[in-house]
Amino acid sequence: MVLYRGNMLPLLVRCYPGQGARLFCRENRFEAYVNGRLSKEQQEHAIAEAFEKWAVRDFESRLEERLKHFCNIIGVTYGAVRIKSQKTRWGSCSSKGNLNFNWRLVLAPDWVMDYVVVHELCHLKHLNHSKDFWLTVGSYMPEYKTAVKWLKQNGAVMLQPVTAD
Ligand SMILES: [Zn+2]
């Protein structure tokens, strides 16, 4: 199963003669094509790699759209954006106004990813976690505590490697 935008979707694996693995997102499932001559372990590794490649690209385009959307609402501009693969952080904002986001946020429901985007953009106004910072976050996203809770409860699942059904 694969967690994607808050839903657990099946991952079907088929063998093909090509190199490594290729991943496709169908309507309600993922399909991986993997070289059948690889060992089980190598297949899993290749599929995980193909999934990450696909998910990073998917996240990138979603993130661009959400950043544009919330920058307009909040009235901020940022420097550079980087997409990271971290085990401990979902996002960060530097004192120079550069933003980092974890591609695994695409595994969370859209409203949870939106919360992290809003959180980091609010750091462009308050570079701390002061009361004013949280008031600002809450003024753009009144239900943000539900998203914080979702990340706490599901963070570990988001870090799990994908597995075939
Ligand atoms: Zn923060």
XYZ file of N, CA and C and ligand atoms in Angstrom:
496
model
N 0.850 -1.202 0.000
C 0.000 0.000 0.000
C 0.880 1.245 0.000
N 0.309 2.291 -0.546
C 1.022 3.564 -0.603
C 0.128 4.658 -0.043
N 0.661 5.439 0.874
C -0.069 6.596 1.378
C 0.174 7.741 0.404
N -0.929 8.311 -0.103
C -0.808 9.404 -1.055
C -1.973 10.362 -0.866
N -1.671 11.597 -0.553
C -2.663 12.637 -0.305
C -3.726 12.184 0.698
N -3.253 11.459 1.726
C -4.128 11.069 2.822
C -4.877 9.765 2.637
N -4.717 9.124 1.479
C -5.407 7.860 1.232
C -4.411 6.724 1.064
N -4.787 5.555 1.562
C -3.977 4.366 1.334
C -4.398 3.769 -0.010
N -3.478 3.738 -0.958
C -3.797 3.216 -2.288
C -2.985 1.951 -2.545
N -3.585 0.999 -3.267
C -2.829 -0.215 -3.562
C -1.678 0.042 -4.536
N -0.653 -0.743 -4.366
C 0.498 -0.688 -5.278
C 0.633 -2.060 -5.937
N 0.349 -2.102 -7.231
C 0.445 -3.372 -7.961
C 1.799 -3.440 -8.641
N 2.433 -4.588 -8.529
C 3.775 -4.742 -9.090
C 3.754 -5.746 -10.235
N 4.318 -5.346 -11.353
C 4.429 -6.244 -12.500
C 5.880 -6.278 -12.940
N 6.286 -7.409 -13.458
C 7.664 -7.534 -13.930
C 7.769 -7.045 -15.366
N 8.890 -6.454 -15.688
C 9.175 -6.054 -17.069
C 10.671 -6.208 -17.309
N 11.084 -6.252 -18.580
C 12.493 -6.531 -18.852
C 13.396 -5.304 -18.753
N 12.838 -4.131 -18.506
C 13.631 -2.894 -18.475
C 14.495 -2.773 -17.227
N 15.232 -1.679 -17.184
C 16.127 -1.403 -16.045
C 15.320 -0.938 -14.833
N 15.776 -1.329 -13.647
C 15.212 -0.797 -12.398
C 13.704 -0.903 -12.342
N 13.054 0.202 -11.975
C 11.599 0.189 -11.870
C 11.012 1.476 -12.446
N 9.765 1.375 -12.906
C 9.036 2.557 -13.353
C 7.707 2.577 -12.621
N 7.242 3.767 -12.308
C 6.028 3.876 -11.520
C 4.982 4.717 -12.239
N 3.749 4.256 -12.189
C 2.651 5.001 -12.789
C 1.541 5.159 -11.775
N 0.894 6.302 -11.797
C -0.261 6.531 -10.938
C -1.500 6.410 -11.802
N -2.313 5.372 -11.542
C -3.584 5.218 -12.254
C -4.643 5.907 -11.423
N -5.914 5.675 -11.771
C -6.963 6.429 -11.076
C -6.912 6.262 -9.555
N -6.997 5.030 -9.094
C -7.008 4.827 -7.638
C -5.968 3.822 -7.187
N -4.907 3.736 -7.923
C -3.860 2.796 -7.550
C -2.547 3.204 -8.202
N -1.473 2.642 -7.668
C -0.170 2.811 -8.293
C 0.228 1.498 -8.949
N 0.944 1.603 -10.057
C 1.467 0.404 -10.715
C 2.962 0.582 -10.884
N 3.692 -0.430 -10.440
C 5.141 -0.396 -10.612
C 5.535 -1.515 -11.569
N 6.418 -1.196 -12.477
C 7.010 -2.195 -13.360
C 8.457 -2.337 -12.928
N 8.828 -3.553 -12.614
C 10.165 -3.752 -12.076
C 10.848 -4.920 -12.778
N 12.154 -4.798 -12.949
C 12.921 -5.855 -13.598
C 12.816 -7.147 -12.783
N 12.283 -8.187 -13.431
C 12.014 -9.449 -12.748
C 13.255 -10.222 -12.352
N 14.405 -9.846 -12.927
C 15.619 -10.599 -12.581
C 16.315 -10.072 -11.325
N 15.816 -8.936 -10.831
C 16.379 -8.400 -9.577
C 15.901 -9.247 -8.400
N 16.675 -9.258 -7.335
C 16.247 -9.964 -6.124
C 15.074 -9.212 -5.506
N 14.372 -9.874 -4.613
C 13.218 -9.257 -3.952
C 13.626 -7.917 -3.309
N 14.761 -7.944 -2.647
C 15.248 -6.757 -1.950
C 15.573 -5.626 -2.936
N 16.240 -6.000 -4.029
C 16.586 -5.006 -5.060
C 15.317 -4.440 -5.704
N 14.318 -5.312 -5.879
C 13.044 -4.849 -6.456
C 12.400 -3.810 -5.544
N 12.364 -4.116 -4.256
C 11.762 -3.185 -3.291
C 12.485 -1.841 -3.302
N 13.797 -1.912 -3.375
C 14.611 -0.701 -3.402
C 14.320 0.116 -4.667
N 14.257 -0.579 -5.808
C 14.003 0.103 -7.087
C 12.616 0.735 -7.101
N 11.636 0.036 -6.530
C 10.266 0.569 -6.498
C 10.203 1.799 -5.591
N 10.865 1.703 -4.433
C 10.878 2.845 -3.503
C 11.532 4.063 -4.162
N 12.589 3.802 -4.923
C 13.293 4.884 -5.614
C 12.410 5.514 -6.694
N 11.735 4.654 -7.445
C 10.843 5.140 -8.511
C 9.687 5.929 -7.913
N 9.182 5.453 -6.764
C 8.085 6.172 -6.121
C 8.540 7.550 -5.664
N 9.717 7.614 -5.053
C 10.217 8.905 -4.568
C 10.383 9.889 -5.730
N 10.940 9.401 -6.816
C 11.145 10.253 -7.992
C 9.805 10.808 -8.487
N 8.834 9.935 -8.568
C 7.503 10.339 -9.027
C 6.884 11.329 -8.033
N 6.974 11.000 -6.730
C 6.326 11.805 -5.690
C 6.967 13.191 -5.562
N 8.284 13.261 -5.733
C 8.972 14.554 -5.650
C 8.447 15.481 -6.749
N 8.315 14.922 -7.951
C 7.837 15.740 -9.074
C 6.391 16.184 -8.850
N 5.586 15.245 -8.360
C 4.185 15.548 -8.092
C 4.077 16.619 -6.993
N 4.879 16.455 -5.952
C 4.876 17.412 -4.848
C 5.307 18.797 -5.324
N 6.335 18.812 -6.167
C 6.884 20.068 -6.682
C 5.798 20.917 -7.352
N 4.995 20.290 -8.198
C 3.991 21.073 -8.912
C 2.858 21.489 -7.969
N 2.472 20.613 -7.041
C 1.444 20.994 -6.068
C 1.928 22.129 -5.174
N 3.191 22.018 -4.750
C 3.758 23.015 -3.840
C 3.789 24.395 -4.501
N 4.208 24.421 -5.755
C 4.289 25.688 -6.472
C 2.930 26.388 -6.480
N 1.900 25.598 -6.740
C 0.553 26.158 -6.810
C 0.095 26.649 -5.429
N 0.344 25.846 -4.392
C -0.104 26.223 -3.048
C 0.678 27.438 -2.521
N 1.974 27.517 -2.842
C 2.779 28.668 -2.410
C 2.234 29.946 -3.029
N 1.942 29.867 -4.317
C 1.401 31.035 -5.020
C 0.092 31.464 -4.363
N -0.774 30.489 -4.137
C -2.089 30.734 -3.541
C -1.959 31.425 -2.171
N -1.132 30.869 -1.290
C -1.053 31.413 0.069
C -0.184 32.674 0.164
N 0.792 32.834 -0.724
C 1.570 34.082 -0.724
C 0.661 35.269 -1.008
N -0.284 35.077 -1.935
C -1.240 36.135 -2.259
C -2.089 36.479 -1.061
N -2.562 35.469 -0.360
C -3.461 35.682 0.781
C -2.702 36.319 1.953
N -1.514 35.787 2.238
C -0.766 36.243 3.423
C 0.017 37.525 3.118
N 0.312 37.738 1.841
C 1.023 38.955 1.455
C 2.506 38.899 1.791
N 3.145 37.774 1.449
C 4.588 37.623 1.680
C 5.259 37.146 0.391
N 6.569 37.360 0.325
C 7.361 36.785 -0.765
C 8.539 36.047 -0.127
N 8.969 35.011 -0.797
C 10.060 34.203 -0.244
C 11.244 34.199 -1.209
N 12.374 33.676 -0.738
C 13.566 33.574 -1.573
C 13.513 32.321 -2.426
N 14.366 31.356 -2.102
C 14.414 30.111 -2.863
C 13.584 29.040 -2.168
N 13.166 28.050 -2.935
C 12.465 26.907 -2.359
C 13.254 25.649 -2.677
N 13.438 24.826 -1.670
C 14.129 23.547 -1.873
C 13.234 22.419 -1.392
N 13.292 21.327 -2.113
C 12.553 20.139 -1.686
C 13.545 19.151 -1.112
N 13.256 18.723 0.111
C 14.203 17.874 0.842
C 13.583 16.514 1.140
N 14.461 15.612 1.513
C 14.028 14.295 1.948
C 14.567 14.101 3.352
N 13.830 14.605 4.325
C 14.294 14.554 5.707
C 13.454 13.588 6.504
N 14.020 13.118 7.601
C 13.282 12.180 8.449
C 12.602 12.914 9.595
N 13.000 14.152 9.850
C 12.526 14.797 11.068
C 11.740 16.093 10.858
N 11.875 16.705 9.697
C 11.205 17.993 9.516
C 10.313 17.970 8.281
N 9.176 18.669 8.407
C 8.258 18.780 7.263
C 8.533 20.049 6.470
N 9.084 21.043 7.150
C 9.382 22.285 6.451
C 10.250 23.157 7.324
N 10.886 24.159 6.708
C 11.643 25.134 7.489
C 11.777 26.426 6.689
N 12.113 27.490 7.428
C 12.245 28.812 6.820
C 13.497 29.452 7.399
N 14.380 29.921 6.529
C 15.629 30.521 7.016
C 15.447 32.014 7.232
N 16.427 32.617 7.919
C 16.347 34.051 8.181
C 16.444 34.865 6.879
N 16.936 34.216 5.807
C 17.000 34.898 4.504
C 15.706 34.739 3.707
N 14.750 34.042 4.317
C 13.464 33.862 3.633
C 13.455 32.721 2.637
N 14.419 31.800 2.789
C 14.411 30.609 1.934
C 13.619 29.501 2.614
N 12.873 28.758 1.800
C 11.984 27.737 2.354
C 12.435 26.338 1.955
N 12.288 25.410 2.873
C 12.513 23.991 2.601
C 11.240 23.224 2.901
N 10.934 22.272 2.044
C 9.784 21.410 2.293
C 10.156 19.959 2.042
N 9.578 19.090 2.842
C 9.793 17.659 2.729
C 8.808 17.090 1.694
N 9.320 16.375 0.681
C 8.430 15.850 -0.378
C 7.374 14.897 0.187
N 7.647 14.299 1.353
C 6.695 13.352 1.931
C 5.378 14.020 2.334
N 5.349 15.354 2.309
C 4.089 16.048 2.602
C 3.014 15.710 1.583
N 3.419 15.210 0.415
C 2.430 14.850 -0.605
C 1.686 13.571 -0.185
N 2.194 12.900 0.827
C 1.516 11.713 1.350
C 0.362 12.108 2.272
N 0.450 13.288 2.830
C -0.576 13.774 3.760
C -1.767 14.334 2.990
N -2.934 14.435 3.650
C -4.079 15.073 2.987
C -3.726 16.510 2.574
N -4.400 17.006 1.557
C -4.090 18.342 1.026
C -4.136 19.429 2.109
N -5.118 19.331 3.025
C -5.250 20.371 4.056
C -4.090 20.333 5.042
N -3.445 19.185 5.185
C -2.281 19.093 6.079
C -1.059 19.709 5.391
N -0.899 19.416 4.096
C 0.182 20.045 3.335
C -0.018 21.569 3.334
N -1.258 22.005 3.184
C -1.553 23.445 3.218
C -1.117 24.059 4.545
N -1.356 23.320 5.631
C -0.957 23.853 6.944
C 0.546 24.100 6.990
N 1.348 23.145 6.499
C 2.808 23.316 6.554
C 3.232 24.501 5.670
N 2.583 24.662 4.538
C 2.878 25.806 3.662
C 2.560 27.114 4.399
N 1.385 27.172 5.013
C 0.988 28.381 5.759
C 1.957 28.618 6.928
N 2.301 27.551 7.639
C 3.239 27.651 8.773
C 4.552 28.305 8.335
N 5.134 27.778 7.248
C 6.435 28.320 6.813
C 6.292 29.751 6.276
N 5.218 30.031 5.575
C 5.025 31.402 5.063
C 4.809 32.385 6.219
N 4.172 31.949 7.293
C 3.980 32.833 8.460
C 5.313 33.118 9.153
N 6.298 32.226 8.960
C 7.632 32.499 9.497
C 8.286 33.684 8.781
N 7.806 34.028 7.604
C 8.329 35.212 6.912
C 7.871 36.484 7.620
N 6.855 36.362 8.466
C 6.400 37.490 9.281
C 6.954 37.407 10.699
N 7.024 36.187 11.223
C 7.541 35.944 12.583
C 8.513 34.776 12.506
N 9.793 35.041 12.652
C 10.777 33.953 12.545
C 10.978 33.272 13.905
N 9.875 32.827 14.488
C 9.901 32.152 15.791
C 8.565 31.450 15.971
N 8.400 30.795 17.122
C 7.110 30.167 17.409
C 6.421 30.898 18.563
N 6.440 32.217 18.488
C 5.830 33.051 19.533
C 4.305 32.969 19.446
N 3.669 33.567 20.437
C 2.207 33.616 20.446
C 1.693 34.333 19.190
N 2.380 35.420 18.829
C 1.988 36.170 17.634
C 2.076 35.315 16.381
N 3.118 34.471 16.321
C 3.259 33.581 15.174
C 2.031 32.677 15.055
N 1.667 32.021 16.176
C 0.544 31.070 16.134
C -0.781 31.781 15.877
N -0.901 33.021 16.360
C -2.116 33.798 16.076
C -2.211 34.085 14.577
N -1.048 34.369 13.964
C -1.026 34.633 12.530
C -1.413 33.366 11.758
N -0.802 32.224 12.137
C -1.154 30.954 11.483
C -2.661 30.725 11.610
N -3.190 30.899 12.834
C -4.611 30.655 13.088
C -5.530 31.608 12.332
N -5.035 32.798 12.020
C -5.879 33.755 11.298
C -6.050 33.352 9.830
N -5.098 32.581 9.293
C -5.224 32.110 7.909
C -5.772 30.692 7.844
N -5.628 29.960 8.962
C -6.053 28.565 9.001
C -6.550 28.243 10.402
N -7.837 28.583 10.668
C -8.367 28.432 12.025
C -8.273 26.994 12.554
N -8.294 26.010 11.657
C -8.313 24.600 12.094
C -6.910 23.993 12.090
N -5.870 24.830 12.209
C -4.511 24.314 12.057
C -4.120 23.254 13.081
N -4.737 23.298 14.268
C -4.368 22.314 15.307
C -4.708 20.882 14.884
N -5.743 20.746 14.080
C -6.114 19.412 13.570
C -5.009 18.880 12.657
N -4.409 19.783 11.890
C -3.312 19.382 10.993
C -2.061 19.014 11.786
N -1.778 19.780 12.839
C -0.628 19.476 13.707
C -0.806 18.073 14.293
N -2.025 17.795 14.735
C -2.344 16.500 15.329
C -2.207 15.381 14.284
N -2.705 15.643 13.087
C -2.627 14.623 12.018
C -1.172 14.254 11.756
N -0.307 15.264 11.696
C 1.125 15.007 11.433
C 1.760 14.214 12.570
N 1.355 14.530 13.801
C 1.900 13.798 14.948
C 1.493 12.335 14.890
N 0.212 12.109 14.534
C -0.313 10.743 14.537
C 0.157 9.925 13.342
N 0.412 10.585 12.227
C 0.702 9.844 10.991
C 2.128 10.029 10.474
N 2.906 10.823 11.191
C 4.276 11.082 10.754
C 5.083 9.818 10.528
N 4.942 8.848 11.423
C 5.707 7.611 11.315
C 5.316 6.824 10.061
N 4.018 6.799 9.757
C 3.544 6.094 8.564
C 4.077 6.769 7.298
N 4.171 8.111 7.349
C 4.665 8.859 6.184
C 6.124 8.534 5.886
N 6.850 8.085 6.901
C 8.267 7.795 6.705
C 8.525 6.342 6.296
N 7.459 5.526 6.317
C 7.615 4.115 5.925
C 7.881 3.994 4.428
N 8.724 3.049 4.035
C 8.894 2.826 2.598
C 7.626 2.195 1.989
N 7.425 2.389 0.711
C 6.236 1.815 0.056
C 6.383 0.291 -0.007
N 5.252 -0.401 0.062
C 5.289 -1.857 -0.061
C 4.273 -2.318 -1.095
N 4.613 -3.403 -1.751
C 3.703 -3.957 -2.752
C 2.587 -4.715 -2.048
N 1.448 -4.862 -2.734
C 0.328 -5.590 -2.111
C 0.474 -7.078 -2.352
Zn 7.974 26.678 12.564
